[in-house]
Short mmCIF file of C-alpha atoms in Angstrom, two decimals:
data_model
loop_
_atom_site.label_atom_id
_atom_site.label_comp_id
_atom_site.label_asym_id
_atom_site.label_seq_id
_atom_site.Cartn_x
_atom_site.Cartn_y
_atom_site.Cartn_z
CA MET A 1 27.21 17.08 1.62
CA ALA A 2 26.28 14.03 3.29
CA VAL A 3 22.40 13.59 4.08
CA ASN A 4 21.23 10.78 6.89
CA SER A 5 18.19 9.66 6.26
CA LEU A 6 15.56 8.10 9.04
CA ALA A 7 12.90 5.78 8.35
CA ASP A 8 9.64 8.01 9.32
CA LEU A 9 5.96 6.41 8.43
CA SER A 10 5.10 3.73 6.35
CA LYS A 11 1.45 2.90 4.99
CA MET A 12 -0.05 -0.05 2.80
CA VAL A 13 -2.43 0.60 0.44
CA ILE A 14 -4.94 -2.25 -1.24
CA THR A 15 -6.53 -1.25 -4.53
CA SER A 16 -9.88 -3.71 -5.37
CA GLN A 17 -11.61 -3.84 -8.34
CA VAL A 18 -14.95 -3.06 -7.45
CA ARG A 19 -16.73 -3.19 -10.97
CA LEU A 20 -16.12 -3.02 -15.12
CA ASP A 21 -17.37 0.07 -16.99
CA ALA A 22 -18.97 1.23 -19.84
CA ASN A 23 -15.96 0.44 -22.02
CA ASN A 24 -15.09 -2.78 -19.96
CA GLU A 25 -12.64 -0.99 -17.81
CA PRO A 26 -11.75 -1.80 -14.01
CA VAL A 27 -13.29 0.90 -11.40
CA LEU A 28 -10.87 0.75 -8.59
CA LYS A 29 -11.32 1.42 -5.22
CA ALA A 30 -8.14 2.16 -2.51
CA LYS A 31 -7.98 1.51 0.74
CA THR A 32 -5.00 2.92 3.06
CA TYR A 33 -4.24 1.61 6.04
CA ASN A 34 -1.42 3.95 8.37
CA GLY A 35 0.66 2.84 11.00
CA VAL A 36 2.90 0.09 9.14
CA LYS A 37 6.15 -0.24 11.24
CA PRO A 38 9.10 1.15 8.59
CA THR A 39 10.88 -2.19 9.73
CA ALA A 40 7.94 -4.23 8.80
CA LEU A 41 9.44 -6.71 5.90
CA ASP A 42 8.01 -6.51 2.78
CA GLN A 43 6.93 -10.12 2.89
CA ASP A 44 4.84 -9.49 5.89
CA VAL A 45 3.35 -6.31 4.54
CA PHE A 46 1.96 -8.58 1.62
CA ASP A 47 0.63 -11.47 3.67
CA VAL A 48 -1.43 -8.80 5.90
CA ALA A 49 -2.99 -7.20 2.95
CA GLN A 50 -3.82 -10.84 1.35
CA ALA A 51 -5.07 -11.89 5.02
CA ILE A 52 -7.24 -8.60 4.70
CA ALA A 53 -8.21 -8.89 0.80
CA SER A 54 -9.68 -12.48 1.88
CA LEU A 55 -12.08 -10.79 4.21
CA GLN A 56 -13.49 -8.85 1.10
CA ALA A 57 -15.97 -10.00 -1.57
CA ASN A 58 -13.88 -7.83 -4.68
CA PRO A 59 -11.08 -8.37 -6.12
CA VAL A 60 -7.50 -7.25 -5.26
CA TYR A 61 -6.11 -5.23 -8.11
CA ARG A 62 -2.77 -3.95 -6.41
CA VAL A 63 -1.09 -3.82 -2.86
CA GLU A 64 1.42 -1.09 -2.71
CA ARG A 65 3.52 0.20 0.40
CA ILE A 66 4.45 3.60 0.41
CA ASP A 67 7.95 4.54 2.52
CA ARG A 68 8.60 7.97 4.06
CA GLU A 69 12.11 9.31 5.25
CA GLU A 70 12.93 11.85 6.27
CA LEU A 71 16.53 13.61 5.23
CA THR A 72 19.15 15.40 7.34
CA GLN A 73 22.19 17.11 7.31
CA ALA A 74 24.84 14.70 8.53
#
């Protein structure tokens, strides 16, 4: 049985290191940005994340892109 996928939703998550704990492990805080166009290029999403990161005091630990697709029977 064939299946089609349709890009439904994308979001970007910027995780920043806010401090170190007592064991010298990073304490992280994530901020999610919804409304990313599913057709946006990965490089463009990363560039926007870098621009946002330049406005904050905490260093960026990780940038993620999360894509959701709807699967339907063909």
